[in-house]
Coordinates of C-alpha atoms in Angstrom, one line a residue:
Chain H
M108 CA -0.1 -0.1 0.0
S109 CA 1.1 3.6 -0.7
P110 CA 1.4 5.9 2.3
R111 CA -1.6 7.7 1.2
D112 CA -3.6 4.5 1.1
L113 CA -2.6 3.7 4.5
N114 CA -3.8 6.9 5.6
D115 CA -7.2 6.4 3.9
A116 CA -7.4 2.9 5.6
G117 CA -6.8 4.7 9.1
L118 CA -3.6 2.6 9.5
S119 CA -1.1 5.4 9.5
P120 CA 0.2 6.2 13.1
L121 CA 0.4 9.9 12.2
A122 CA -0.9 11.5 8.9
V123 CA -1.0 15.3 8.5
R124 CA -3.1 16.9 6.0
G125 CA -2.9 20.6 4.7
L126 CA -1.2 21.6 8.0
T127 CA -0.6 25.7 8.3
V128 CA 0.6 27.0 11.7
A129 CA 1.7 30.6 12.4
Y130 CA 3.3 32.1 15.4
G131 CA 1.7 35.6 15.6
A132 CA 1.6 36.8 12.1
Q133 CA 4.7 34.7 11.2
P134 CA 4.0 31.7 9.0
V135 CA 5.9 28.9 10.2
L136 CA 4.1 25.8 8.2
Q137 CA 2.2 26.2 5.0
G138 CA 0.0 23.3 3.8
V139 CA 2.2 20.5 5.0
D140 CA 1.1 17.0 4.1
M141 CA 2.8 13.7 5.7
T142 CA 2.1 10.5 6.3
T143 CA 4.1 8.1 8.4
V144 CA 4.3 4.5 7.6
P145 CA 4.0 1.8 10.8
G146 CA 6.9 0.0 11.9
A147 CA 9.4 2.5 10.2
M148 CA 11.7 5.0 11.4
T149 CA 11.2 8.4 9.9
A150 CA 13.7 11.5 10.1
I151 CA 12.1 15.1 9.8
I152 CA 15.1 17.0 8.1
G153 CA 15.3 20.4 7.1
P154 CA 17.2 23.9 7.7
N155 CA 17.1 26.0 11.0
G156 CA 13.6 27.5 11.2
A157 CA 12.0 25.1 8.6
G158 CA 9.3 24.3 11.1
K159 CA 10.5 20.7 12.1
S160 CA 9.8 21.1 16.0
T161 CA 6.7 23.1 15.1
L162 CA 5.4 20.2 13.0
L163 CA 6.0 17.7 15.9
K164 CA 4.4 20.0 18.4
A165 CA 1.2 20.7 16.1
C166 CA 1.0 16.7 15.8
L167 CA 0.9 16.4 19.5
G168 CA -1.6 19.5 20.0
V169 CA 1.1 21.3 21.8
V170 CA 0.7 24.2 19.2
K171 CA -2.8 25.1 17.7
P172 CA -2.8 25.0 14.0
L173 CA -4.4 27.7 11.8
S174 CA -5.8 24.9 9.6
G175 CA -5.3 21.5 8.6
Q176 CA -5.8 18.1 10.1
V177 CA -3.6 15.6 12.2
S178 CA -4.7 12.1 12.7
A179 CA -3.2 9.3 14.4
W180 CA -4.3 5.7 13.3
G181 CA -7.4 7.6 11.5
Q182 CA -8.4 9.4 14.6
P183 CA -7.6 13.0 16.3
T184 CA -4.4 12.6 18.1
S185 CA -6.5 14.0 21.4
R186 CA -8.2 10.4 21.1
Q187 CA -4.8 8.5 21.0
R188 CA -2.7 10.3 23.6
D189 CA -2.0 6.6 25.4
R190 CA -0.4 5.5 22.1
I191 CA 1.8 8.4 21.6
A192 CA 5.2 9.3 23.5
Y193 CA 7.0 12.4 23.2
V194 CA 10.5 13.3 23.9
P195 CA 10.8 17.1 23.6
Q196 CA 14.0 19.1 23.1
R197 CA 16.3 18.4 26.2
A198 CA 17.0 22.2 26.4
S199 CA 13.4 23.1 26.8
V200 CA 13.3 22.1 30.4
D201 CA 14.9 23.6 33.6
W202 CA 17.2 20.7 34.7
D203 CA 17.8 22.5 38.0
F204 CA 14.1 21.2 39.0
P205 CA 14.3 19.6 42.2
T206 CA 13.5 16.0 41.3
R207 CA 15.1 12.8 40.9
V208 CA 15.7 10.7 37.7
I209 CA 13.3 8.1 38.8
D210 CA 10.4 10.7 39.2
V211 CA 11.1 12.0 35.9
V212 CA 10.7 8.5 34.5
L213 CA 7.4 8.0 36.3
M214 CA 6.2 11.0 35.0
G215 CA 5.7 9.0 31.5
M216 CA 3.0 6.9 33.5
Y217 CA 0.7 9.9 34.2
R218 CA -1.9 8.6 32.2
Q219 CA -1.7 5.2 33.8
L220 CA -1.5 6.3 37.1
G221 CA -4.0 9.2 37.0
L222 CA -4.4 12.1 39.4
L223 CA -4.3 10.3 42.5
G224 CA -3.5 6.8 41.8
R225 CA -0.7 5.3 44.2
V226 CA 2.6 4.8 42.8
R227 CA 3.4 0.9 43.5
A228 CA 6.2 -1.2 43.6
R229 CA 5.4 -2.6 40.2
H230 CA 5.4 1.2 38.7
F231 CA 9.0 1.7 40.6
K232 CA 10.2 -1.4 38.7
Q233 CA 8.8 -0.6 35.3
A234 CA 10.5 2.9 35.5
Q235 CA 13.7 1.0 36.6
D236 CA 13.4 -1.3 33.8
C237 CA 13.1 1.7 31.3
L238 CA 16.2 3.4 32.9
T239 CA 18.0 -0.2 32.5
R240 CA 17.0 -0.1 28.7
V241 CA 18.9 3.3 28.2
G242 CA 21.8 2.3 30.2
M243 CA 20.9 4.7 33.3
Q244 CA 19.9 2.0 35.6
D245 CA 22.5 3.4 38.3
F246 CA 21.2 6.9 38.3
A247 CA 17.5 6.5 39.5
D248 CA 18.2 8.4 42.6
R249 CA 20.3 11.2 41.5
Q250 CA 19.0 14.8 40.9
I251 CA 18.5 15.5 37.3
G252 CA 20.6 18.7 37.3
Q253 CA 23.8 16.1 38.4
L254 CA 23.5 14.8 34.7
S255 CA 25.5 15.4 31.8
G256 CA 23.6 16.4 28.5
G257 CA 23.7 12.9 27.3
Q258 CA 22.5 11.1 30.5
Q259 CA 19.5 13.9 30.5
Q260 CA 18.7 12.9 27.1
R261 CA 18.6 9.1 28.0
V262 CA 16.3 10.0 31.1
F263 CA 13.7 11.8 28.5
L264 CA 13.9 8.5 26.4
A265 CA 13.5 6.5 29.3
R266 CA 10.4 8.4 30.2
A267 CA 8.9 8.1 26.6
L268 CA 9.3 4.1 27.1
A269 CA 7.4 4.3 30.3
Q270 CA 4.5 5.6 28.1
E271 CA 4.6 2.3 26.5
A272 CA 3.5 3.8 23.3
D273 CA 3.1 2.7 19.6
L274 CA 4.4 5.9 18.1
Y275 CA 7.4 7.9 19.5
L276 CA 7.8 11.4 18.7
L277 CA 11.4 12.8 19.4
D278 CA 12.6 16.2 19.0
E279 CA 16.4 16.3 18.2
P280 CA 17.2 13.3 20.6
F281 CA 21.0 13.5 19.2
A282 CA 21.4 17.1 19.9
G283 CA 24.5 18.0 22.2
V284 CA 25.0 14.3 23.4
D285 CA 28.3 12.1 23.3
A286 CA 28.9 9.3 20.9
A287 CA 28.0 6.8 23.7
T288 CA 24.9 8.3 24.3
E289 CA 24.0 8.7 20.5
S290 CA 24.8 4.8 20.0
A291 CA 22.6 3.7 22.9
I292 CA 19.7 6.0 21.8
I293 CA 19.8 4.5 18.1
A294 CA 19.8 1.2 19.5
V295 CA 16.7 1.6 21.6
L296 CA 15.1 3.4 18.7
H297 CA 15.8 0.4 16.4
G298 CA 14.6 -2.1 19.1
L299 CA 11.2 -0.1 19.1
R300 CA 11.1 -0.1 15.4
D301 CA 11.8 -4.1 15.2
A302 CA 9.2 -4.5 17.5
G303 CA 6.7 -2.9 15.0
K304 CA 6.6 0.5 16.7
T305 CA 6.6 3.8 14.7
V306 CA 9.2 6.3 15.3
V307 CA 9.5 9.7 13.8
A308 CA 12.5 11.9 14.9
V309 CA 13.6 15.5 14.1
H310 CA 17.0 15.1 12.9
H311 CA 19.9 17.4 12.2
D312 CA 23.0 15.2 11.1
L313 CA 22.5 14.7 7.4
S314 CA 25.6 12.2 7.2
T315 CA 23.8 9.6 9.8
V316 CA 20.5 9.6 8.0
P317 CA 21.0 6.5 5.8
A318 CA 22.2 4.5 8.7
Y319 CA 19.7 5.4 11.1
F320 CA 16.4 6.1 9.3
D321 CA 14.4 4.0 7.0
R322 CA 12.2 7.0 5.5
V323 CA 12.8 10.7 5.3
F324 CA 10.7 13.6 5.4
L325 CA 12.0 16.9 4.1
I326 CA 10.6 20.0 5.2
N327 CA 11.2 23.9 4.6
R328 CA 8.0 25.6 5.7
T329 CA 6.4 23.4 3.0
A330 CA 6.9 19.7 2.5
Q331 CA 9.5 18.8 0.2
A332 CA 10.0 15.3 -0.4
E333 CA 9.0 12.3 1.3
G334 CA 9.4 8.5 1.1
P335 CA 12.1 5.7 1.5
V336 CA 15.7 7.1 2.3
D337 CA 16.9 5.7 -1.0
V338 CA 14.3 7.4 -2.9
A339 CA 13.5 10.6 -1.1
F340 CA 17.0 11.4 0.5
T341 CA 18.9 12.5 -2.9
P342 CA 21.1 15.5 -4.0
E343 CA 18.0 16.9 -5.7
T344 CA 15.7 16.8 -2.8
L345 CA 18.3 18.4 -0.3
Q346 CA 19.0 20.9 -3.0
A347 CA 15.3 21.7 -2.8
T348 CA 15.1 21.8 0.8
Y349 CA 18.4 23.6 1.7
G350 CA 19.2 25.4 -1.4
G351 CA 22.6 24.8 -2.7
R352 CA 24.7 24.4 0.6
V353 CA 24.5 20.9 1.4
H354 CA 27.4 18.2 1.5
V355 CA 26.4 15.0 2.2
Chain Z
M19 CA 2.5 33.4 80.4
G20 CA -1.1 32.0 80.8
A21 CA -4.3 33.8 80.1
E22 CA -2.4 36.9 78.9
F23 CA -0.6 34.9 76.1
V24 CA -3.8 33.2 74.9
M25 CA -5.5 36.6 74.9
L26 CA -2.9 38.8 73.3
S27 CA -0.4 36.7 71.6
L28 CA -1.7 33.4 70.4
P29 CA -4.3 34.7 68.0
P30 CA -2.0 36.9 66.2
M31 CA 0.7 34.5 66.0
V32 CA -1.5 31.7 64.5
I33 CA -2.8 34.2 62.1
G34 CA 0.5 35.1 60.9
A35 CA 1.4 31.3 60.7
L36 CA -1.6 30.6 58.7
A37 CA -1.0 33.9 56.3
A38 CA 2.6 32.8 55.9
M39 CA 2.1 29.2 54.9
A40 CA -0.8 30.2 52.9
C41 CA 1.5 32.3 50.7
A42 CA 4.4 30.2 50.7
L43 CA 2.7 27.0 49.2
P44 CA 1.9 28.5 45.8
G45 CA 5.1 30.3 45.9
N46 CA 7.0 27.1 45.6
F47 CA 5.4 26.8 42.1
L48 CA 5.7 30.5 41.3
L49 CA 9.5 30.5 42.1
L50 CA 9.9 27.4 39.9
R51 CA 8.1 28.6 37.1
R52 CA 10.1 31.7 37.2
E53 CA 7.2 33.8 38.0
A54 CA 8.3 34.6 41.6
L55 CA 7.7 38.6 41.0
I56 CA 3.9 37.7 39.9
G57 CA 3.5 37.2 43.6
D58 CA 5.0 40.6 44.4
A59 CA 2.9 42.2 41.6
I60 CA -0.4 40.6 42.9
S61 CA -0.2 42.0 46.2
H62 CA 0.6 45.6 44.7
V63 CA -1.8 45.6 42.0
V64 CA -4.7 44.5 44.1
L65 CA -4.6 47.4 46.7
P66 CA -6.8 50.0 44.6
G67 CA -9.3 47.1 43.9
I68 CA -9.5 46.3 47.7
V69 CA -10.0 49.9 48.7
V70 CA -12.6 50.8 45.9
A71 CA -14.4 47.4 46.9
F72 CA -14.3 48.9 50.7
L73 CA -15.2 52.3 49.7
L74 CA -18.5 51.1 47.9
T75 CA -19.6 48.8 50.6
G76 CA -18.2 50.4 53.7
M77 CA -16.9 47.1 55.2
V78 CA -13.9 45.0 55.3
A79 CA -15.3 41.9 53.9
T80 CA -13.7 39.0 51.9
G81 CA -16.1 38.7 49.2
P82 CA -16.2 42.1 47.8
M83 CA -12.6 42.6 48.5
M84 CA -11.7 39.4 46.4
L85 CA -14.1 41.0 43.6
G86 CA -12.4 44.2 43.7
A87 CA -8.9 42.4 43.6
A88 CA -10.0 40.5 40.7
G89 CA -11.2 43.6 38.9
A90 CA -8.0 45.3 39.6
A91 CA -5.9 42.4 38.6
L92 CA -7.9 42.1 35.3
L93 CA -7.4 45.9 34.7
A94 CA -3.4 45.5 35.3
A95 CA -3.5 42.8 32.6
V96 CA -4.9 45.1 30.2
L97 CA -2.8 47.9 31.0
I98 CA 0.2 46.1 30.7
A99 CA -0.9 44.5 27.2
T100 CA -1.7 47.9 26.2
I101 CA 1.6 49.7 27.1
R102 CA 3.7 46.9 25.5
R103 CA 1.6 47.2 22.3
F104 CA 1.4 51.0 22.2
G105 CA 4.3 52.0 24.3
G106 CA 6.8 49.7 22.7
V107 CA 8.5 48.8 25.8
E108 CA 9.8 45.5 27.0
P109 CA 7.2 43.3 29.0
G110 CA 9.2 43.7 32.3
A111 CA 9.1 47.5 32.4
A112 CA 5.5 47.5 31.4
M113 CA 4.7 45.4 34.5
G114 CA 6.9 47.6 37.0
V115 CA 5.2 50.7 35.6
V116 CA 1.7 49.0 36.2
F117 CA 2.4 47.6 39.5
T118 CA 3.7 50.5 41.2
T119 CA 1.4 52.9 39.6
M120 CA -1.6 50.8 40.7
F121 CA -0.3 50.3 44.4
A122 CA 0.6 54.2 44.5
G123 CA -2.9 54.9 43.0
G124 CA -4.5 52.6 45.9
V125 CA -2.5 54.5 48.3
L126 CA -4.0 57.7 47.3
L127 CA -7.4 56.5 47.4
L128 CA -6.6 55.3 50.9
E129 CA -5.5 58.7 52.0
Q130 CA -8.3 60.7 50.2
S131 CA -11.1 58.7 51.5
N132 CA -12.4 58.7 55.2
T133 CA -11.6 55.5 56.4
A134 CA -10.9 56.4 59.8
S135 CA -13.4 54.6 61.5
V136 CA -12.3 51.2 60.5
H137 CA -8.7 50.0 60.4
L138 CA -8.0 50.5 56.8
D139 CA -5.3 53.1 56.0
V140 CA -1.9 53.5 54.3
E141 CA 0.2 51.7 57.3
H142 CA -2.5 48.9 57.5
A143 CA -1.9 48.1 53.9
L144 CA 1.8 47.7 54.3
Y145 CA 2.1 46.3 58.0
G146 CA -1.6 44.9 58.5
N147 CA -2.9 44.9 62.1
L148 CA -1.5 41.7 63.7
E149 CA -1.0 43.1 67.0
S150 CA -4.6 44.2 67.3
L151 CA -6.2 40.9 66.6
I152 CA -6.7 40.0 70.3
W153 CA -9.0 37.4 71.8
I154 CA -10.8 39.3 74.5
D155 CA -13.0 36.4 75.3
A156 CA -10.1 34.3 76.3
V157 CA -9.4 33.6 79.9
G158 CA -6.9 30.9 79.7
W159 CA -5.7 27.8 77.6
G160 CA -8.9 26.4 78.7
S161 CA -10.8 28.9 76.3
L162 CA -9.5 26.9 73.3
L163 CA -12.5 24.3 74.4
D164 CA -14.9 26.8 75.3
P165 CA -17.3 27.2 72.1
R166 CA -18.7 30.5 73.6
A167 CA -15.1 32.1 73.9
L168 CA -14.0 30.5 70.5
A169 CA -16.9 32.4 69.0
G170 CA -15.3 35.6 70.0
L171 CA -12.1 34.7 67.8
P172 CA -10.9 37.3 65.5
P173 CA -12.6 36.6 62.4
E174 CA -9.2 37.0 60.7
L175 CA -8.3 33.5 62.3
P176 CA -10.9 31.3 60.7
R177 CA -10.7 33.3 57.2
M178 CA -6.9 32.4 57.0
A179 CA -7.4 28.9 58.3
V180 CA -10.0 28.2 55.5
T181 CA -7.8 29.8 53.0
F182 CA -4.8 27.9 54.1
A183 CA -6.8 24.5 54.1
V184 CA -8.2 25.2 50.5
V185 CA -4.8 26.0 48.8
A186 CA -3.3 23.1 50.7
V187 CA -5.9 20.6 49.6
L188 CA -6.0 21.9 45.8
T189 CA -2.0 21.5 45.9
A190 CA -2.3 17.8 47.2
L191 CA -5.2 17.0 44.9
L192 CA -3.3 18.7 41.9
W193 CA 0.1 17.6 42.9
R194 CA 1.1 15.5 39.9
P195 CA -0.5 17.8 37.1
L196 CA 1.3 20.8 38.9
K197 CA 4.5 19.1 39.2
L198 CA 4.6 17.9 35.4
S199 CA 3.5 20.9 34.0
T200 CA 5.6 22.9 35.9
F201 CA 8.8 20.8 34.8
D202 CA 7.5 20.3 31.5
A203 CA 5.1 22.3 29.7
G204 CA 5.4 20.5 26.2
F205 CA 5.2 17.0 27.7
A206 CA 2.5 17.9 30.1
Q207 CA 0.6 19.1 26.9
S208 CA 1.4 16.0 25.0
L209 CA -0.3 14.0 27.5
G210 CA -3.4 16.3 27.2
L211 CA -3.0 18.3 30.4
P212 CA -4.4 21.7 30.2
T213 CA -1.1 23.7 31.2
G214 CA -2.7 27.1 30.3
A215 CA -5.6 26.5 32.8
I216 CA -2.9 25.1 35.7
G217 CA -0.9 28.2 35.3
L218 CA -3.7 30.4 35.7
G219 CA -4.6 28.4 38.7
V220 CA -1.3 29.0 40.3
T221 CA -2.0 32.6 39.9
L222 CA -5.4 32.5 41.2
A223 CA -4.2 30.8 44.3
A224 CA -1.7 33.3 44.9
A225 CA -4.2 36.0 44.4
L226 CA -6.5 34.4 46.9
C227 CA -3.9 34.0 49.5
A228 CA -2.6 37.6 48.8
V229 CA -6.0 39.1 49.4
A230 CA -7.4 37.0 52.2
A231 CA -4.1 37.6 54.3
F232 CA -3.7 41.4 53.1
D233 CA -6.3 42.6 55.5
A234 CA -4.8 40.8 58.7
V235 CA -1.0 40.9 57.9
G236 CA -0.4 43.7 55.1
S237 CA 1.5 43.5 52.0
I238 CA 5.0 43.5 53.3
I239 CA 4.3 39.8 54.7
V240 CA 2.5 38.6 51.6
I241 CA 5.3 39.6 49.4
A242 CA 8.0 38.0 51.7
M243 CA 6.3 34.8 52.0
F244 CA 5.7 34.3 48.5
I245 CA 9.4 34.1 47.8
C246 CA 11.6 33.8 50.9
P247 CA 10.5 30.3 52.4
P248 CA 10.3 28.7 49.0
A249 CA 13.8 30.1 47.9
A250 CA 15.3 29.0 51.4
A251 CA 13.4 25.5 51.0
R252 CA 14.7 24.9 47.3
L253 CA 18.5 25.2 48.9
M254 CA 17.5 22.6 51.6
T255 CA 16.5 19.8 49.3
N256 CA 16.5 18.5 45.6
R257 CA 13.1 17.1 45.7
L258 CA 9.8 18.8 45.2
E259 CA 8.1 17.3 48.0
R260 CA 10.5 18.1 50.7
Q261 CA 11.0 21.8 49.3
V262 CA 7.3 22.2 49.8
A263 CA 7.5 20.8 53.3
W264 CA 10.6 22.9 54.3
S265 CA 9.0 26.1 52.9
L266 CA 6.0 25.6 55.2
A267 CA 8.3 25.0 58.2
F268 CA 10.3 28.0 57.4
A269 CA 7.2 30.2 57.1
L270 CA 6.1 28.8 60.4
A271 CA 9.1 29.7 61.9
S272 CA 9.4 33.2 60.5
A273 CA 5.8 33.8 61.8
V274 CA 6.2 32.7 65.4
L275 CA 10.1 34.0 65.7
G276 CA 9.1 37.1 64.0
Y277 CA 6.2 37.9 66.2
V278 CA 8.0 37.2 69.4
L279 CA 11.2 39.1 68.4
A280 CA 8.8 41.9 67.4
G281 CA 7.4 41.8 70.8
Y282 CA 10.2 41.3 73.0
G283 CA 13.4 42.0 70.8
P284 CA 13.5 45.6 71.6
L285 CA 13.0 45.2 75.4
W286 CA 15.7 42.7 75.5
L287 CA 17.9 45.2 73.9
G288 CA 16.9 47.9 76.3
A289 CA 14.8 49.8 73.9
P290 CA 11.3 50.8 75.2
A291 CA 8.7 49.9 72.6
S292 CA 8.2 46.9 70.4
V293 CA 8.2 47.1 66.6
S294 CA 5.9 46.0 63.7
A295 CA 5.2 42.2 63.9
A296 CA 4.8 42.3 60.2
G297 CA 8.1 43.9 59.5
M298 CA 9.8 41.5 61.9
I299 CA 8.3 38.5 60.6
A300 CA 9.2 39.5 56.8
T301 CA 12.9 40.4 58.1
V302 CA 13.1 36.8 59.6
S303 CA 12.0 35.4 56.6
G304 CA 14.9 37.2 54.7
M305 CA 17.4 36.1 57.4
I306 CA 16.5 32.4 57.1
L307 CA 16.9 32.6 53.5
A308 CA 20.3 34.4 53.9
L309 CA 21.5 31.8 56.4
A310 CA 20.4 28.9 53.9
A311 CA 22.3 30.6 51.2
V312 CA 25.3 30.3 53.4
F313 CA 24.9 26.9 55.1
A314 CA 22.2 24.9 53.1
P315 CA 23.4 21.5 51.7
H316 CA 22.0 22.2 48.0
R317 CA 23.1 25.7 47.5
K318 CA 24.7 26.3 44.1
A319 CA 28.4 27.1 44.0

């Protein structure tokens, strides 16, 4: 099935149609169409200010679009929140916040725990398992401000794992992390994909796109190209997206 | 230290402690949201609203005062937006201008109006009237169990107790959304949490505490308690739960210690008169913050 057929059948984990977003009078995204394929890892690529993060936020309902629709498995994303995990940009939060690593991971279980549900031993164990999957099992009781950038990013990924979702949206998961963290994160993401989950990540480093991702979505305020890496990730599409200053 | 203490010192001490703790509670979240100055701003902006409400109704009652304060806060928000848009000044400057101007306007209103018959005047707006909140019906500790004597408690005491209880219960019930949206608003929104409404709720809780406490203890305590106990508490621990507990303990200690020092401190130093309890309570909270900055375990290098 082509991506568009997937969407029509309500199978695409995340489909965007005619999405237009503006901050004040400043248009950021215009008429964007995007269709993700289940069980694939998709990179959202584009120059700075192309609207990549905004696209993710609009998909999650964090940013309200002027027009257009976002659907997850054929339904509004607001009705599929239990199946969608989100990893915001690491720099978007204050890491001096008074809380421990394990507490951040437990935040991923909010929809499971509810307003007043008791955090029981099995919740702690589940959170601890998520930390183990990202190699942070020894840091559960640390204050989050004591972590390095790469460790912080892994904790954010562990929180997303605790959401036990089917679709993972990550905003620059490799920004400012060390090489060990980068390979740990990619191993976890590939594990998710191999388990049939769908992964969509805003990505900056063009050189790692073919090694890390199955599909690309190129964007510069409008959608530029979309498809499997060997088809859509070409000098021509990059030229169209970045305009004459790209070397892969 | 028996009947006299229960009659003269216990009620103001308890009222001061309740007001301090009520303000410190939302202060924790204002501090972590980097909105600590909102507490300061609220307590300034609401003054003209409270005065107008008093002039219209002729009495010091919580309901009309809350309405007046809400109206003043609304006016402030409109003024700030207008000045930002048409004056082309940065947001901080626009806020600073509006808060101080509205507070000054409130002071002028107070001076011009004939409020001598009740205790609402400029000094009262700043220091409150803690020392005058005595319990005339009390004859000793036994009065605490005597319903008829309890009925004669200054009305500020139950009012502050209810305010503190309401804010404490709301904080406990909404703890998870509060913590989540304060730490990571984007993630909280992705879970479907109404982060805008939560932020507004924190501001409203702060406003409720500010207005309820204003009449009894004045704006100096309100401003100090929004910031000093939470800021000192943040230096004591790296966990939000414990930070809130520490902030309540510091607020309580400031109120009790400040009240005692105001009453007896000058005498111990050989001075003839006591000093303002509100001023001393705020000063003690500042001293606690200073001590925490030097000795606390989690201060920043």
